[in-house]
XYZ file of C-alpha atoms in Angstrom:
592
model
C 83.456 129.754 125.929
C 82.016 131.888 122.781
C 80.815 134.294 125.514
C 84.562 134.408 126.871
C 85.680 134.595 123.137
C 83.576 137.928 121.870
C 84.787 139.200 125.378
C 88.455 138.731 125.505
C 90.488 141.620 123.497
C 93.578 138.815 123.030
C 92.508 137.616 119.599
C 94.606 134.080 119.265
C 92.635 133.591 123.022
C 89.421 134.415 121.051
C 90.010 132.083 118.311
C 90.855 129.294 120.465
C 87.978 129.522 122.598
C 85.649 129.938 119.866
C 87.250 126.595 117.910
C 87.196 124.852 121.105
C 83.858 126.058 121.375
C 82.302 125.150 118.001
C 84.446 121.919 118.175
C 81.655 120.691 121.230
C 78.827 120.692 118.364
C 80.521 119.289 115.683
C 79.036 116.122 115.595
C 75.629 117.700 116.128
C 76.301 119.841 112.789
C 77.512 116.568 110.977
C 74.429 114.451 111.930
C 71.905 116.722 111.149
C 72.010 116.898 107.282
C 71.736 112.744 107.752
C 68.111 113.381 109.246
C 66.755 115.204 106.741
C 67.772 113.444 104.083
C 66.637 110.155 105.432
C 63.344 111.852 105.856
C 63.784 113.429 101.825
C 64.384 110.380 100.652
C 61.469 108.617 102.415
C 59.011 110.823 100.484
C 61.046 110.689 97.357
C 59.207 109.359 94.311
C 60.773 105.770 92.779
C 62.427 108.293 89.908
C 63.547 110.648 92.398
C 65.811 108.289 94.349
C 66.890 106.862 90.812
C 68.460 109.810 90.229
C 69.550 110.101 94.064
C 73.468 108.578 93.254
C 73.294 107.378 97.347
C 70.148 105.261 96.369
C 69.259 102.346 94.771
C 66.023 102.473 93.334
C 63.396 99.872 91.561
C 64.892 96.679 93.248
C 62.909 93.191 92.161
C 63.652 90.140 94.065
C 65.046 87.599 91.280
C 64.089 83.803 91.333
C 67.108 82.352 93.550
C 65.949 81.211 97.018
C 66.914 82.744 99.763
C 70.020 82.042 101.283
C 70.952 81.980 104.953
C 74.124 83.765 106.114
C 74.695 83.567 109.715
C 71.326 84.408 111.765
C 70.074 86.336 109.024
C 68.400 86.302 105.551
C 70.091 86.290 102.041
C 68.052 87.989 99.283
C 68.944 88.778 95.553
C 67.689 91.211 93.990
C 67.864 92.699 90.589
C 68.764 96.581 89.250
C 68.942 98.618 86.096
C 72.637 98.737 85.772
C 72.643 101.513 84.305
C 71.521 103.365 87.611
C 74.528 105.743 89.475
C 74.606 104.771 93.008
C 77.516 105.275 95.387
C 76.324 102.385 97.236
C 78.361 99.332 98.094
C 79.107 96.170 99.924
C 78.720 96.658 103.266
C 76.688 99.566 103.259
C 74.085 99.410 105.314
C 70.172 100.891 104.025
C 66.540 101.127 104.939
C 63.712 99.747 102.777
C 62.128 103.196 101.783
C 59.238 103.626 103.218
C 59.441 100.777 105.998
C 61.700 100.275 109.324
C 62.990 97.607 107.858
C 67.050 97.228 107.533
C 69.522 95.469 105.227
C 73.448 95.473 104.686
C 74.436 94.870 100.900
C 76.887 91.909 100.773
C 77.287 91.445 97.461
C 77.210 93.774 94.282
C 77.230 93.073 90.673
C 77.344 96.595 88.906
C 77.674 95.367 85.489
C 74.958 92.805 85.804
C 72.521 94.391 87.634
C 72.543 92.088 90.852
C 72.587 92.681 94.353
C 72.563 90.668 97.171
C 71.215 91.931 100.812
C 71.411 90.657 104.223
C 68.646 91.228 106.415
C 67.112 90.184 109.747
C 63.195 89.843 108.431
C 61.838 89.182 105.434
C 61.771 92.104 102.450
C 59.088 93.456 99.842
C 60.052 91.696 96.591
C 59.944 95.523 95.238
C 61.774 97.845 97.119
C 63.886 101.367 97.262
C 67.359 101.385 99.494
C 68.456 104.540 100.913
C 71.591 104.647 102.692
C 71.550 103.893 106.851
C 73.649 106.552 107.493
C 73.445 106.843 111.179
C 76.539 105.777 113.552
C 76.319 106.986 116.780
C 79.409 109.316 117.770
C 78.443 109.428 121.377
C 81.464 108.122 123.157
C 83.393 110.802 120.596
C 81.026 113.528 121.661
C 81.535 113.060 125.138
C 85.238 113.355 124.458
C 85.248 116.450 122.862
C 82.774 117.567 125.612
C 85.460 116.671 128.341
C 88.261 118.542 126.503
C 86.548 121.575 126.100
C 85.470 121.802 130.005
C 88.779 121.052 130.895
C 89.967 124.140 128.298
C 86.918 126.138 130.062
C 88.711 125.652 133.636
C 91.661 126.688 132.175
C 93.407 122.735 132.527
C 95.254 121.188 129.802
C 93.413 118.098 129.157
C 96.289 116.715 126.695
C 99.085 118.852 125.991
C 100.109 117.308 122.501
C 96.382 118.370 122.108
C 96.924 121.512 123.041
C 99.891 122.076 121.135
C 98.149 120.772 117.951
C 95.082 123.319 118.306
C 97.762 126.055 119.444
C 99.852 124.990 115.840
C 102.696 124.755 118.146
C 105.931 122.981 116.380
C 106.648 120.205 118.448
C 108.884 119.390 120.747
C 111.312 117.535 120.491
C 114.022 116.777 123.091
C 117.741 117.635 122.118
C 116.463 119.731 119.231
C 116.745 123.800 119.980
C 115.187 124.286 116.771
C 115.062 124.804 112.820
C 114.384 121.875 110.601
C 113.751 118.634 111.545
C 115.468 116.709 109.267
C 119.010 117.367 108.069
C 119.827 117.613 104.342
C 122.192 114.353 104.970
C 120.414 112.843 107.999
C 118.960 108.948 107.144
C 114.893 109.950 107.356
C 113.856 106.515 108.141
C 116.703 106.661 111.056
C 115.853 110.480 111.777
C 111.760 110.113 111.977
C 112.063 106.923 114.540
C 114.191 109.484 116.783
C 112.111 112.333 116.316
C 109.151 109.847 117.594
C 111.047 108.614 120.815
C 112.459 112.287 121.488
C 108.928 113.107 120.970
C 108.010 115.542 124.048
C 103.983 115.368 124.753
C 103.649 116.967 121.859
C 102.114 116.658 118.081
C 103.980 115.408 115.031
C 103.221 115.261 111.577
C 104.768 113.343 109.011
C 103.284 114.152 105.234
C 103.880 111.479 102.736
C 102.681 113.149 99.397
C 101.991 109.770 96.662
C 104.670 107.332 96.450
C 107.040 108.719 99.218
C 106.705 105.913 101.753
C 104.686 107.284 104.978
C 103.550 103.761 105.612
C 106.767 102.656 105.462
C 108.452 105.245 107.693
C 104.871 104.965 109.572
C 106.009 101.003 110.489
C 109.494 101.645 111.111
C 108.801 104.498 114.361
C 105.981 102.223 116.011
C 108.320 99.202 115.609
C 111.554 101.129 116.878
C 108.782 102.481 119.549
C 107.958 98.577 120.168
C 111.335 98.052 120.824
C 111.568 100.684 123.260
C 108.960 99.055 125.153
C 106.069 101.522 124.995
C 102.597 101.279 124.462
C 101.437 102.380 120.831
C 98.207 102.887 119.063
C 97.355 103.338 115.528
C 93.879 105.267 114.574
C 91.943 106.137 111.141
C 89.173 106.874 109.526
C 88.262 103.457 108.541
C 89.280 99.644 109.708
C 91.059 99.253 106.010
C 93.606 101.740 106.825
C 94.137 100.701 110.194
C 94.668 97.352 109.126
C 96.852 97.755 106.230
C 99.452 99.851 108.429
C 98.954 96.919 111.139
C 100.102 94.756 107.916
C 103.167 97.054 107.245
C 104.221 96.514 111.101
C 103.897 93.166 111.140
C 106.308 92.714 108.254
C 108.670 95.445 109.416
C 109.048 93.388 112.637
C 109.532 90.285 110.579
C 112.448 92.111 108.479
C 114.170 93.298 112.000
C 113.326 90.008 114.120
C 111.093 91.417 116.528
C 108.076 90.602 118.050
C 105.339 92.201 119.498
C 101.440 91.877 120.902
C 99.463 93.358 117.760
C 95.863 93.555 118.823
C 92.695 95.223 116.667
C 89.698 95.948 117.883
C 86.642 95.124 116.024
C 85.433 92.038 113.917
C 87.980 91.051 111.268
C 87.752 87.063 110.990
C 88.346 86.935 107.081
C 91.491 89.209 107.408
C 94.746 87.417 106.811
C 96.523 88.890 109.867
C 93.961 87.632 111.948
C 93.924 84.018 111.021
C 97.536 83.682 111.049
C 97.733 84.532 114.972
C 99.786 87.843 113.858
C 97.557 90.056 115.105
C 94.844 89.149 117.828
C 91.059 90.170 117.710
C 90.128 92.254 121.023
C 86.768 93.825 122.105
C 87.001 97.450 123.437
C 87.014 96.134 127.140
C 89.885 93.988 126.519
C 92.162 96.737 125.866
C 93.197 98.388 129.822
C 94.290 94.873 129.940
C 96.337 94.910 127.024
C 98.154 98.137 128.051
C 98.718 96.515 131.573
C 100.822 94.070 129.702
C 103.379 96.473 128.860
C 104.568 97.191 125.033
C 101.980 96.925 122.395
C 100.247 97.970 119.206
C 96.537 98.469 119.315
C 94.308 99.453 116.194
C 91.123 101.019 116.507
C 88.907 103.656 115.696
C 87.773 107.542 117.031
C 85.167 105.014 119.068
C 88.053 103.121 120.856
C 90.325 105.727 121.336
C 87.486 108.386 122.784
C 86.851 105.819 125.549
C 86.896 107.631 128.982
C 89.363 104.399 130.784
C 91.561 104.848 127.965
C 92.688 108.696 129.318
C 96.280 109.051 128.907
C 97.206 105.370 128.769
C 98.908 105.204 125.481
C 102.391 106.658 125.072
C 101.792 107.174 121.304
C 98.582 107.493 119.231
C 99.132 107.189 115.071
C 96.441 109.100 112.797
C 96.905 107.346 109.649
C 95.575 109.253 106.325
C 95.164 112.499 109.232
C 93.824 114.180 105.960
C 90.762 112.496 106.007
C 90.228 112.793 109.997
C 88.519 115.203 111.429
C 90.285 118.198 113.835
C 87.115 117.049 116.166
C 88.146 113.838 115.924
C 91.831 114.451 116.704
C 90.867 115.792 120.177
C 89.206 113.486 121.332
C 90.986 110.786 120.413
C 94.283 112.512 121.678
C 92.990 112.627 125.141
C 94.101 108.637 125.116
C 98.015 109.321 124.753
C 101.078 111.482 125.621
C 101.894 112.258 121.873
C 100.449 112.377 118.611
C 102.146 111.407 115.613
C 99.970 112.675 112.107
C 100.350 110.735 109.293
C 99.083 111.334 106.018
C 98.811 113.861 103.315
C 95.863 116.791 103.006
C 96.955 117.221 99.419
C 95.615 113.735 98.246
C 91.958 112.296 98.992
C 90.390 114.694 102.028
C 87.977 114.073 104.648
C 83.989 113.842 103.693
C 82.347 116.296 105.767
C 78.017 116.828 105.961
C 77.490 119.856 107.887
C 77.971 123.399 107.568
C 80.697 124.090 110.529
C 81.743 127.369 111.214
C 85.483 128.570 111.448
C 88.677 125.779 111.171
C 86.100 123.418 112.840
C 85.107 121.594 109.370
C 88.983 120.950 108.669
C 90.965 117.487 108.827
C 93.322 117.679 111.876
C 96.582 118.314 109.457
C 94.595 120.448 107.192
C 94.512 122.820 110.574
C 97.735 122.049 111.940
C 99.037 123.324 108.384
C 97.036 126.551 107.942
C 96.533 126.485 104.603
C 99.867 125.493 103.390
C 100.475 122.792 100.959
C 103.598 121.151 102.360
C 104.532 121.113 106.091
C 107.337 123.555 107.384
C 110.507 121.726 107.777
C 110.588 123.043 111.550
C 106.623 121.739 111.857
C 107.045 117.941 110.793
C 108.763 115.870 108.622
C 108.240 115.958 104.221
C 108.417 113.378 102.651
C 110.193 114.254 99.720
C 111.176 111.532 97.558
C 109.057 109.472 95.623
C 109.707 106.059 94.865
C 107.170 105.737 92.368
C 107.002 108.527 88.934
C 109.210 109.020 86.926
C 110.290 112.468 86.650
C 108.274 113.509 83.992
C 105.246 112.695 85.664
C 106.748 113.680 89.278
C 107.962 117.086 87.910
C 104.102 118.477 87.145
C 102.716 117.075 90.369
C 105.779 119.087 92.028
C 104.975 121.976 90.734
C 101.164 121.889 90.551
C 100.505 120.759 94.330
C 103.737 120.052 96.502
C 105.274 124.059 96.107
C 108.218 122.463 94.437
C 109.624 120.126 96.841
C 108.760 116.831 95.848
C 111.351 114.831 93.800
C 111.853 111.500 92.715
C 114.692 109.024 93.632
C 117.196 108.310 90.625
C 115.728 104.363 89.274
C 112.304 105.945 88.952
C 113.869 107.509 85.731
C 114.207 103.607 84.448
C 110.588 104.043 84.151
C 109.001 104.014 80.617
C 106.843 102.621 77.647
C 108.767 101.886 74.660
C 107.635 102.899 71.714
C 106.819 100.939 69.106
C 106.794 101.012 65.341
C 103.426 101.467 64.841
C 102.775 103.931 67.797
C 100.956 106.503 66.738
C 98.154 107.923 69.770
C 100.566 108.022 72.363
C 104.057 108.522 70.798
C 105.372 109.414 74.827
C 107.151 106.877 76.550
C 107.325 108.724 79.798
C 105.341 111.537 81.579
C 101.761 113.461 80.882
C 99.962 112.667 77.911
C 97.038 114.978 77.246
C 94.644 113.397 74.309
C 91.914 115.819 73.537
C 88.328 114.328 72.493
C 86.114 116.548 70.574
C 81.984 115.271 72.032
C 78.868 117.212 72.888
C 76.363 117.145 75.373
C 78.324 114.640 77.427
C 77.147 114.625 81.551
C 78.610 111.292 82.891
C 79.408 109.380 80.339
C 81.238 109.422 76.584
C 81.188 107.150 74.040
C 83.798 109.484 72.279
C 86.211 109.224 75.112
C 85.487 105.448 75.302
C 86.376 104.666 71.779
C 89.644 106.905 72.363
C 90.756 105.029 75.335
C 89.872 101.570 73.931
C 91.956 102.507 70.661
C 94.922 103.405 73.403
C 94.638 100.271 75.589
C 95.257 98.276 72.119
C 98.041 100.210 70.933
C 99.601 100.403 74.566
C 99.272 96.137 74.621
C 101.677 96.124 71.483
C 104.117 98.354 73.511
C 106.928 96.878 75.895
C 107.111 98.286 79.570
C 110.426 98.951 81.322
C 110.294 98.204 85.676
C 112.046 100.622 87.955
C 114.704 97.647 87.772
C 115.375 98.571 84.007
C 113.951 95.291 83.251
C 112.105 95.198 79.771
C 108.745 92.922 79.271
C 105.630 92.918 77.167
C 102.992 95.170 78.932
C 100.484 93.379 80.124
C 96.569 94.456 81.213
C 97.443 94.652 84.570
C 100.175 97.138 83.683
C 97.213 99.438 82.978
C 94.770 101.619 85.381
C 91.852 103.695 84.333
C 90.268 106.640 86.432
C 87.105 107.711 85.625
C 85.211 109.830 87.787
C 81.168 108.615 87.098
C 80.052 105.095 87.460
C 78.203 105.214 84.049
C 81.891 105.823 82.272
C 83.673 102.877 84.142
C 80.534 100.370 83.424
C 80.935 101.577 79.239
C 85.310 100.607 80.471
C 84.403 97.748 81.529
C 82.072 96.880 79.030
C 84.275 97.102 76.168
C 88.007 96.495 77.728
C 90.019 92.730 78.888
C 88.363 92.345 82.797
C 92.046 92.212 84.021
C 92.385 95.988 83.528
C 91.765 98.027 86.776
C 88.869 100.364 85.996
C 87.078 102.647 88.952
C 86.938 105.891 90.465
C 89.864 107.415 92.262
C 88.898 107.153 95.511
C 89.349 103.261 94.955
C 92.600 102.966 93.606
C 94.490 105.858 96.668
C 97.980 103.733 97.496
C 97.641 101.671 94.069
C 100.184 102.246 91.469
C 100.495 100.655 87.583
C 102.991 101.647 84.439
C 100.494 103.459 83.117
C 97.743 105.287 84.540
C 94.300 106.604 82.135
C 92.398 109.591 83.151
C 88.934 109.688 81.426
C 87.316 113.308 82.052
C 83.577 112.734 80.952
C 82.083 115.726 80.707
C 81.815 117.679 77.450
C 81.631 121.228 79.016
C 82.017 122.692 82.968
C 78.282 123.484 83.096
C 77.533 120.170 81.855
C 79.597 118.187 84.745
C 77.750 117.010 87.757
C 78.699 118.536 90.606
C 80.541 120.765 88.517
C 84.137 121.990 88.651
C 84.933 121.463 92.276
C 84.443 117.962 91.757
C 85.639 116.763 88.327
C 88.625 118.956 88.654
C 89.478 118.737 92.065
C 93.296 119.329 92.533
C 92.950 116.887 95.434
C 91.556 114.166 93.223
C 93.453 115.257 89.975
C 96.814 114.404 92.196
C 96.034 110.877 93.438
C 94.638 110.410 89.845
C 97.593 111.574 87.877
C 100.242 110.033 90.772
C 99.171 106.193 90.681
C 101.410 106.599 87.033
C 105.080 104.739 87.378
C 105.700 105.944 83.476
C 102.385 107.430 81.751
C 99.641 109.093 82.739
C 97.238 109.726 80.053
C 94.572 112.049 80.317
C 91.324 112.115 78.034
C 89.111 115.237 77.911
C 87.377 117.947 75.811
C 89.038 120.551 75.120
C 85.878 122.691 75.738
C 86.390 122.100 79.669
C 89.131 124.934 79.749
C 86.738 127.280 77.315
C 84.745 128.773 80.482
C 83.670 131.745 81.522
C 84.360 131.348 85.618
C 82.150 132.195 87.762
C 84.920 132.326 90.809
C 88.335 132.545 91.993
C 88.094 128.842 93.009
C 86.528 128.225 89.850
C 89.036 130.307 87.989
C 92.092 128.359 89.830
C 90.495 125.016 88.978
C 90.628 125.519 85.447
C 93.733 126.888 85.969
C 94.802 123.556 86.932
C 93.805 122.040 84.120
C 95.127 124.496 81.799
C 98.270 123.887 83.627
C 98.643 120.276 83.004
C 97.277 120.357 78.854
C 100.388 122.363 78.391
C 103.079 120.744 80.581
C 101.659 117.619 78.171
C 101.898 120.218 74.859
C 105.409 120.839 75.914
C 106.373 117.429 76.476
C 105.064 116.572 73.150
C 106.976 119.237 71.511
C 110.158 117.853 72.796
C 109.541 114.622 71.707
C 108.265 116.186 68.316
């Protein structure tokens, strides 16, 4: 097909077959970075993979016997705590230097402790580096079948086809224009799009707060209803579950039932033991569709399965921003249409090779283009969010969602009453910027630390009004702090009540709280690991800044936007920044 590409003088025929093309190695691109960094890290000195955030290093088995869990062994072991390591329950890791495996089921960060499951007995001193191998074969071979199919000139899966083509979808009845009506119901409106839904793609972007679960639930359970057979599809088993959770209760609110079945091993999950939904292995599920009407979870693994070739009628890609375009073909070979959900705006897909072209893009980061909303005649925007208040909602608008985002009328109940002795944060509602003078600061600031921990106390003294206009005494849990380095949220955690949510921001996407603290770290651009793609991230910034009902509070030093860019990107990042320090200045003035 790349030979056909460089020969053909169409040009869209060229770029397809070259994506198509390049989409056949993708896994092959993602999987080699993997190998040579578990070979790195093999050779690595014990100070080397301390400073290696996706190790653990200088591990000492503690005095507690070893437990048993299940067939295998339970070890403890103990860690500096001060070490950075992205690794967590779960995660699955070689001991360096041996063949020997283990899966981390417990972690104690602040302590120091970590417990790890493993089928043979481990060297009381040992190095983990991350297992990162998963074998995409049955995705591969997907991809593979797609693309021969293109090659023949057959259309494998036409709301495939229309996806890679960026065709708007279709949509029976509808000769065009927007999707949605300026007075239409949306929740009414997106479960008819769905059923009028032609084998084609549709997405739906829910930017923070706007209710894409929710409108998610309602069009699989008006689907449901219809009788057809549904499937739901993410990056991880977490997501998948929680918008099996969502459908569940949605049919409880309309009196429906339905066969819910997951794939995959979730005992401990509530769904599960309650009967609501029903544990399946992958071979169970041609039976399940046989059945008639039904919702199945799984992953890219289920969904690329050869006997599962056009059996569903609909196949949901929850958080589509995070999956990969790769992904999204093969795992739309399995349905008739494809319905993204998600936002690219908010927390994106992790990718580990080098991929040429659009290949390296989430699915609705390619069916977009480039644009940060979705065309109204493309998909469906969510446009109303139930969660900031205005003054918060207003800069997020502006800064990432080209204008369009709003928020409905009780979010502007929203709001931190001020006090008599308020002084730090005299705002009751919107951005607060609070600048911190430090030097020399990487991860980690005491500075910024004694700032925040002076604003948590004076923001405990403060009442909180609810979205209800209710009025109560704020209360830890009313509070969530972002930081974006380990080091800062164990120095949080270390000196703030336990009951306050502290973490990065890629734990806390679809949580929400009153008031929302953004700690910045770094004294200085150069100084910030990973540097200005990462700390400032627009992508990150947004789910950071949007978990905020009535605050959002962001520490930093001011010499972060004194830079001499070395980029565009760079340039626009700062720009970013620069952007929200005075929508906060302004604020303040007003209130001034």
């Amino acid at each position: 097909m790349l030979a056909r590409a460089k020969a053909t003088a169409d040009p869209e025929a060229a770029r397809l077959d070259q994506l198509v093309g390049w989409l056949v190695e993708f896994h092959r691109r993602e999987e080699k970075p993997m190998w040579w960094r578990k070979f790195e890290r093999s050779e690595m000195t014990i100070e080397e993979r301390y400073d290696d955030r996706d190790c653990l290093a200088a591990l000492t088995r503690t005095e507690t016997p070893a437990s048993r869990i299940k067939r295998s062994l339970g070890l403890e072991y103990r860690y500096d705590a001060a070490q950075e390591t992205k690794l967590r329950p779960g995660d699955k890791c070689w001991a360096a230097g041996t063949e020997l495996r283990a899966e981390i089921v417990r972690m104690d960060e602040d302590a120091g402790l970590v417990e790890l499951k493993a089928g043979k007995p481990l060297p009381d001193r040992l190095c983990l580096i991350p297992d990162e191998f998963v074998s995409a074969g049955v995705i591969k071979d997907a991809v593979a079948r797609y693309a021969r199919a293109w090659e023949r000139g057959e259309v494998a899966s036409q709301a495939v086809d229309d996806l890679l083509r960026r065709r708007r979808p279709r949509i029976a009845g509808h000769d065009g224009g927007p999707l949605v009506g300026a007075t239409e119901n949306l929740v009414e409106r997106v479960c008819d799009l769905a059923f009028r839904l032609d084998r084609s793609t549709l997405c739906i972007q829910g930017p923070p707060g706007t209710g894409k679960t929710h409108n998610a639930a309602a069009m699989i359970v008006e689907l449901l209803r219809r009788g057809y057979r549904v499937g739901v599809t993410a990056q991880s088993h977490k997501v998948i579950m929680h918008a099996m959770c969502a459908v569940a209760k949605a049919l409880e609110r309309s009196g429906l039932a339905a066969d819910l079945c997951k794939v995959g091993d979730h005992d401990d999950d509530p769904l599960v033991k309650q009967g609501i939904v029903r544990e399946i292995e992958n071979d169970d599920v041609p039976g399940v569709l046989d059945g008639g009407a039904c919702l199945v979870g799984g992953t890219a693994w289920l969904f690329s399965r050869d006997e599962l070739a056009g059996r569903f009628d609909y196949l949901f890609i929850d958080e589509a921003g995070q999956v990969s375009l790769a992904n999204a073909v093969a795992v739309g070979l399995s349905t008739r249409n494809l319905i993204l959900v998600g936002d690219q705006m908010q927390l994106s897909q992790v990718t580990q090779g080098h991929h040429p072209g659009d290949t390296g893009l989430s699915c609705l980061e390619y069916l977009l283009a480039g644009s940060a909303t979705v065309p109204q005649e493309l998909g469906v925007f969510l446009g109303s969010s139930r969660r900031m208040h205005p003054d918060i909602c207003r800069f997020v608008s502006d800064a990432v969602y080209d204008g369009r985002l709003d928020s409905i009328p009780e979010t502007g109940r929203h709001r931190v009453i001020r006090g008599p002795d308020t002084t730090l944060v005299p705002a009751e509602t919107g951005i607060v910027w609070v600048p911190v003078e430090h030097d020399g600061c990487t991860q980690s600031s005491d500075e910024e630390c004694d700032a925040i921990v002076a604003i948590v106390e004076e923001l405990l003294r403060r009442n909180v009004v609810d979205r209800e206009g209710v009025e109560r005494r704020m209360t830890p849990e009313d509070i969530l702090i972002v930081a974006p380095f380990n080091l800062q949220v164990r120095c949080l955690r270390g000196r703030l009540d336990p009951r306050i949510r502290i973490g990065s921001v890629d734990r806390f996407q679809g949580q929400e709280a009153p008031v929302v603290i953004v700690s910045l770290c770094a004294s200085t651009l150069e100084e910030a690991p990973r540097g200005a793609s990462f700390l400032l991230s627009p992508n990150r910034l947004n789910v950071a800044v949007s978990r905020a009902e009535a605050l959002a509070i962001v520490v930093g030093c001011p010499d972060l936007m004194d830079v001499r860019c070395r980029s565009v990107e760079e340039m626009r990042l700062v720009n970013l920044l620069c952007h929200l320090v005075q929508y906060a200045e302004e604020q303040a003035e007003a209130i001034a």
